[in-house]
Tab-separated table of C-alpha atoms in Angstrom:
chain	number	residue	atom	x	y	z
A	1	MET	CA	-0.423	0.009	-0.330
A	2	ALA	CA	1.624	3.351	-1.104
A	3	LEU	CA	2.427	5.714	1.864
A	4	ILE	CA	-0.361	8.143	3.409
A	5	PRO	CA	1.088	11.891	3.808
A	6	LEU	CA	0.112	12.224	7.460
A	7	GLN	CA	-0.611	15.803	9.062
A	8	TYR	CA	2.500	16.546	10.997
A	9	ARG	CA	3.893	19.586	13.143
A	10	LEU	CA	7.243	20.683	13.995
A	11	ASP	CA	8.174	22.663	17.067
A	12	GLY	CA	11.390	23.639	18.845
A	13	PRO	CA	14.637	25.058	17.941
A	14	VAL	CA	15.312	24.335	14.433
A	15	HIS	CA	19.066	22.310	14.721
A	16	ALA	CA	18.318	20.720	17.784
A	17	PRO	CA	17.857	16.792	17.954
A	18	VAL	CA	14.668	15.540	17.222
A	19	VAL	CA	12.117	13.772	19.227
A	20	LEU	CA	8.885	12.082	17.418
A	21	LEU	CA	5.728	11.781	19.280
A	22	VAL	CA	3.065	9.121	18.198
A	23	PRO	CA	-0.473	9.396	19.622
A	24	PRO	CA	-3.052	6.976	20.903
A	25	PHE	CA	-5.547	6.447	18.218
A	26	GLY	CA	-8.912	8.307	18.539
A	27	THR	CA	-6.333	11.477	19.835
A	28	LYS	CA	-4.973	14.093	17.754
A	29	MET	CA	-1.238	15.570	18.045
A	30	SER	CA	-2.847	18.091	20.529
A	31	VAL	CA	-2.869	15.230	23.158
A	32	TRP	CA	0.953	16.158	23.450
A	33	GLU	CA	0.274	19.802	24.273
A	34	PRO	CA	1.185	19.252	28.129
A	35	GLN	CA	4.772	18.060	27.038
A	36	ILE	CA	5.367	20.245	24.393
A	37	PRO	CA	6.964	23.480	26.682
A	38	GLU	CA	9.094	21.047	28.288
A	39	LEU	CA	10.207	18.856	25.392
A	40	THR	CA	10.965	22.195	23.196
A	41	ARG	CA	13.029	23.662	25.534
A	42	ASN	CA	15.982	21.938	23.876
A	43	ARG	CA	14.658	19.417	21.221
A	44	GLN	CA	12.847	19.496	17.853
A	45	VAL	CA	9.620	18.083	18.190
A	46	LEU	CA	7.815	16.533	15.415
A	47	ARG	CA	4.202	15.493	15.980
A	48	ILE	CA	1.785	13.765	13.831
A	49	ASN	CA	-1.780	12.784	13.191
A	50	HIS	CA	-2.801	8.771	12.286
A	51	ARG	CA	-4.791	8.235	9.096
A	52	GLY	CA	-8.321	9.799	9.326
A	53	HIS	CA	-7.295	11.925	12.314
A	54	GLY	CA	-6.920	15.781	11.809
A	55	THR	CA	-6.191	16.373	8.462
A	56	SER	CA	-4.373	12.993	7.821
A	57	PRO	CA	-6.007	11.198	4.689
A	58	ALA	CA	-8.449	8.549	5.492
A	59	PRO	CA	-7.662	5.556	2.499
A	60	GLU	CA	-10.170	2.667	2.773
A	61	GLY	CA	-8.890	-0.277	5.044
A	62	PRO	CA	-7.811	-2.895	5.646
A	63	TYR	CA	-4.482	-1.727	7.265
A	64	SER	CA	-1.678	-3.172	8.999
A	65	VAL	CA	0.764	-2.234	11.805
A	66	GLU	CA	3.302	-1.935	9.136
A	67	ASP	CA	1.307	0.242	7.079
A	68	LEU	CA	0.842	2.765	10.030
A	69	ALA	CA	4.239	2.436	10.716
A	70	LEU	CA	5.608	3.051	7.537
A	71	ASP	CA	3.250	6.238	7.348
A	72	VAL	CA	5.197	7.776	10.295
A	73	LEU	CA	8.642	6.848	8.942
A	74	GLY	CA	7.557	8.702	5.743
A	75	VAL	CA	7.056	11.609	7.521
A	76	LEU	CA	10.568	11.411	9.189
A	77	GLU	CA	12.177	10.514	5.605
A	78	GLY	CA	10.341	13.473	4.007
A	79	HIS	CA	12.320	15.835	6.532
A	80	GLY	CA	15.189	14.028	6.195
A	81	PHE	CA	15.384	12.642	9.946
A	82	SER	CA	17.405	9.694	9.767
A	83	ARG	CA	17.684	9.152	13.583
A	84	VAL	CA	15.439	10.437	16.362
A	85	SER	CA	14.445	9.803	19.418
A	86	ALA	CA	10.786	8.787	19.857
A	87	VAL	CA	7.439	8.474	22.429
A	88	GLY	CA	4.554	6.511	21.790
A	89	ALA	CA	1.228	6.290	23.705
A	90	GLY	CA	-1.191	3.480	23.418
A	91	PHE	CA	-1.211	2.198	19.982
A	92	GLY	CA	1.217	5.007	18.766
A	93	GLY	CA	3.763	2.877	20.861
A	94	SER	CA	3.115	-0.359	18.806
A	95	LEU	CA	3.974	1.669	15.909
A	96	LEU	CA	7.157	2.536	17.183
A	97	LEU	CA	8.347	-0.903	18.448
A	98	TRP	CA	7.491	-2.074	14.855
A	99	ILE	CA	9.942	0.784	13.579
A	100	ALA	CA	12.765	0.044	16.460
A	101	ALA	CA	12.736	-3.713	15.597
A	102	ASN	CA	12.402	-3.302	11.520
A	103	SER	CA	14.465	-0.222	11.206
A	104	PRO	CA	16.863	0.110	14.209
A	105	ARG	CA	19.048	2.760	13.002
A	106	THR	CA	15.949	5.365	13.063
A	107	LEU	CA	15.352	5.373	16.769
A	108	GLU	CA	17.998	6.171	19.577
A	109	ARG	CA	15.906	6.329	22.561
A	110	LEU	CA	11.964	5.190	22.908
A	111	ALA	CA	9.193	5.751	25.799
A	112	LEU	CA	6.402	3.822	25.833
A	113	LEU	CA	3.219	5.167	27.598
A	114	ALA	CA	0.710	2.818	28.473
A	115	GLY	CA	2.220	0.174	26.125
A	116	THR	CA	1.475	-3.837	25.749
A	117	PRO	CA	3.344	-6.513	23.648
A	118	ARG	CA	-0.088	-7.599	22.480
A	119	THR	CA	-3.956	-6.584	22.471
A	120	PRO	CA	-5.585	-8.261	25.278
A	121	PRO	CA	-8.474	-10.455	23.338
A	122	MET	CA	-11.111	-9.602	25.575
A	123	HIS	CA	-10.871	-5.966	24.245
A	124	ARG	CA	-12.777	-6.848	21.425
A	125	TRP	CA	-11.653	-4.356	19.096
A	126	ASP	CA	-13.296	-6.212	16.256
A	127	ARG	CA	-16.861	-5.752	17.483
A	128	VAL	CA	-15.969	-1.762	18.112
A	129	ALA	CA	-15.119	-1.411	14.462
A	130	SER	CA	-18.043	-3.243	13.342
A	131	ARG	CA	-20.122	-0.886	16.186
A	132	VAL	CA	-18.798	2.021	14.114
A	133	ARG	CA	-19.233	0.713	10.531
A	134	GLY	CA	-23.080	-0.328	11.597
A	135	ALA	CA	-23.745	3.090	13.914
A	136	GLY	CA	-21.129	5.447	13.544
A	137	LEU	CA	-18.957	6.598	15.731
A	138	GLU	CA	-21.250	7.876	18.460
A	139	SER	CA	-22.019	4.589	19.368
A	140	VAL	CA	-18.660	3.494	20.694
A	141	THR	CA	-17.486	7.366	22.038
A	142	SER	CA	-18.063	6.431	25.781
A	143	ASP	CA	-16.669	3.067	25.496
A	144	VAL	CA	-13.614	4.362	23.824
A	145	VAL	CA	-13.007	7.587	25.965
A	146	LEU	CA	-13.926	6.346	29.216
A	147	PRO	CA	-10.581	4.420	29.774
A	148	TRP	CA	-8.786	7.753	28.995
A	149	PHE	CA	-9.083	9.217	32.379
A	150	THR	CA	-10.219	8.896	36.061
A	151	PRO	CA	-13.101	9.525	37.609
A	152	ASP	CA	-11.204	12.739	39.606
A	153	LEU	CA	-10.181	14.205	36.586
A	154	THR	CA	-13.460	14.170	35.048
A	155	GLU	CA	-15.225	15.553	37.692
A	156	ASP	CA	-12.382	18.233	38.516
A	157	ARG	CA	-11.690	19.139	34.878
A	158	PRO	CA	-14.270	18.326	33.045
A	159	GLU	CA	-13.440	20.606	29.912
A	160	VAL	CA	-10.506	18.442	29.405
A	161	ALA	CA	-12.368	15.401	29.252
A	162	ALA	CA	-14.951	17.080	27.154
A	163	ARG	CA	-12.187	18.440	24.507
A	164	PHE	CA	-11.210	15.237	24.230
A	165	THR	CA	-14.633	13.645	23.450
A	166	GLU	CA	-15.245	16.504	21.186
A	167	ASP	CA	-11.789	15.482	19.152
A	168	PHE	CA	-12.495	11.836	19.014
A	169	GLY	CA	-16.136	12.420	17.279
A	170	SER	CA	-14.048	14.612	14.384
A	171	THR	CA	-12.381	11.396	13.497
A	172	ASP	CA	-12.697	9.734	10.134
A	173	PRO	CA	-15.213	6.629	10.903
A	174	GLY	CA	-13.876	4.573	8.359
A	175	ALA	CA	-10.310	4.751	9.400
A	176	PHE	CA	-10.828	4.360	13.207
A	177	ALA	CA	-12.773	1.252	12.367
A	178	SER	CA	-9.760	0.071	10.140
A	179	ILE	CA	-7.360	1.039	12.990
A	180	CYS	CA	-9.522	-1.044	15.350
A	181	ASP	CA	-9.494	-4.066	13.067
A	182	THR	CA	-5.738	-3.522	13.026
A	183	VAL	CA	-5.633	-3.109	17.084
A	184	ALA	CA	-7.458	-6.040	17.604
A	185	GLY	CA	-4.978	-8.515	16.074
A	186	MET	CA	-1.990	-7.430	17.277
A	187	ASP	CA	0.832	-9.181	18.807
A	188	GLN	CA	4.182	-8.155	18.895
A	189	ARG	CA	5.619	-10.374	21.506
A	190	ASN	CA	7.860	-12.042	18.561
A	191	LEU	CA	9.379	-8.244	18.098
A	192	VAL	CA	10.039	-6.875	21.228
A	193	SER	CA	13.549	-9.035	21.898
A	194	GLY	CA	14.840	-7.303	18.774
A	195	VAL	CA	14.633	-3.962	19.882
A	196	ARG	CA	18.227	-2.513	20.771
A	197	ALA	CA	17.027	1.288	21.864
A	198	PRO	CA	16.898	2.087	25.378
A	199	THR	CA	13.395	2.082	26.185
A	200	MET	CA	11.548	3.616	29.056
A	201	VAL	CA	8.119	1.972	29.394
A	202	VAL	CA	5.500	3.988	31.831
A	203	SER	CA	2.008	2.764	32.628
A	204	ALA	CA	-0.696	4.493	34.440
A	205	ALA	CA	-1.606	2.802	37.909
A	206	HIS	CA	-5.332	3.167	37.201
A	207	ASP	CA	-5.271	2.079	33.702
A	208	PRO	CA	-8.374	0.325	33.020
A	209	LEU	CA	-7.699	-0.289	29.552
A	210	LEU	CA	-4.161	-1.658	29.766
A	211	PRO	CA	-3.176	-1.874	33.668
A	212	PRO	CA	0.467	-1.871	34.585
A	213	GLY	CA	0.972	-5.768	34.636
A	214	HIS	CA	0.863	-5.031	30.472
A	215	GLY	CA	3.704	-2.345	30.598
A	216	ARG	CA	5.854	-4.929	33.177
A	217	ARG	CA	5.608	-7.599	30.465
A	218	LEU	CA	6.509	-5.193	28.010
A	219	ALA	CA	9.581	-3.909	29.877
A	220	ASP	CA	10.853	-7.494	30.787
A	221	GLY	CA	10.919	-8.694	27.352
A	222	LEU	CA	13.051	-5.541	26.032
A	223	SER	CA	16.971	-5.961	26.311
A	224	ASP	CA	17.551	-2.471	27.711
A	225	SER	CA	14.370	-1.064	29.603
A	226	ARG	CA	13.185	0.702	32.248
A	227	PHE	CA	10.034	0.448	33.894
A	228	GLU	CA	7.649	3.453	35.601
A	229	VAL	CA	4.182	3.335	37.100
A	230	VAL	CA	2.336	6.615	37.551
A	231	SER	CA	-0.344	7.205	40.022
A	232	GLY	CA	-3.413	8.966	39.822
A	233	ALA	CA	-3.575	8.615	36.212
A	234	ALA	CA	-5.864	6.357	33.787
A	235	HIS	CA	-5.010	5.726	29.793
A	236	LEU	CA	-3.780	9.411	29.107
A	237	LEU	CA	-1.383	9.723	31.530
A	238	GLY	CA	0.537	12.324	29.995
A	239	VAL	CA	-2.678	14.588	29.884
A	240	GLU	CA	-3.744	13.371	33.423
A	241	ARG	CA	-0.131	13.473	35.236
A	242	ALA	CA	1.847	16.040	32.775
A	243	ASP	CA	3.710	16.752	35.870
A	244	ARG	CA	5.372	13.312	36.302
A	245	VAL	CA	5.376	12.175	32.812
A	246	ASN	CA	7.193	15.359	31.482
A	247	GLU	CA	9.629	14.627	34.359
A	248	LEU	CA	10.604	10.993	32.971
A	249	LEU	CA	10.323	11.998	29.470
A	250	VAL	CA	12.891	14.936	29.982
A	251	GLU	CA	15.132	12.476	31.718
A	252	HIS	CA	15.161	9.843	28.986
A	253	VAL	CA	14.643	11.353	25.664
A	254	ALA	CA	15.508	15.144	26.308
A	255	ALA	CA	18.362	15.293	28.567
C-alpha cells in the first residue's frame, strides 16, 4: 500500500535533536500539548496525526501495523530525519516498536506510555469496529473515551474530558474502524526481543484498558529497559499527570 502523507507539526529549536511523538489512536497530536513546553526547550518536536485523524487522509482499509508504521517513517524521511528519539502512547507505541525492530538505526531512545506487547483478546476491538461501521462513531464514544481519564479528572477538569471527547468525534469513522481491526489482532511479542534502543516503559496505575502488568511484561521482554508506574492517572497519563510524565520524558529522551 502507498504511504499516506500524514498531517504533522514541528516545534522547537531548528537545529536541535528531534523527538517524535506518536499519539494513541482516537486522539490527535494535541494530546501532546502538555509535553511541548518541556520538550521544546532543547529538542525539535515532531508530532503526527494518524490516518483519518485531523487532516491526515483516510484511505480505505484494511490497514496493517506495518502500513501505519511506514506512514510515520515517511514523515521522518520527508524531513531527512534519519535518527530520532521517540515517544509513543497506547497503539502509537506499537508503531514505534515495529520501527525499532525493523529499522533499528532510526530510533535512538524510546519511551512507551501505556504500552503492551499484545492486545488483550477481551478488548474485542473487532466488535468496536463493526459497531462503528454499523451505527457510527457516536455508538462507541463512551466506551472508547471512558478509560482515558480517572473519575477525579472527569469531575475536577470536565473541560479536558469534553475536549478529548469532541476531538474523538471528529475522527474519520472508516479509518477508525480499520485501525480498531488492526489493534484487535496485534501481537508483537516476537518483535520485542529485537528492540535495541534504550526504552522506558511507563504505565498508569489506574489504566483500566492496559493496567501496569502489561507495561511490566513489555519492559521485561526488552533488552535495555526501565519500567515506571505513574499514580493518579488512567490511559491518557501524559494529560492527567503531565507533571510526572514530563519529568520522566525529559530525563529519558531530552536530557
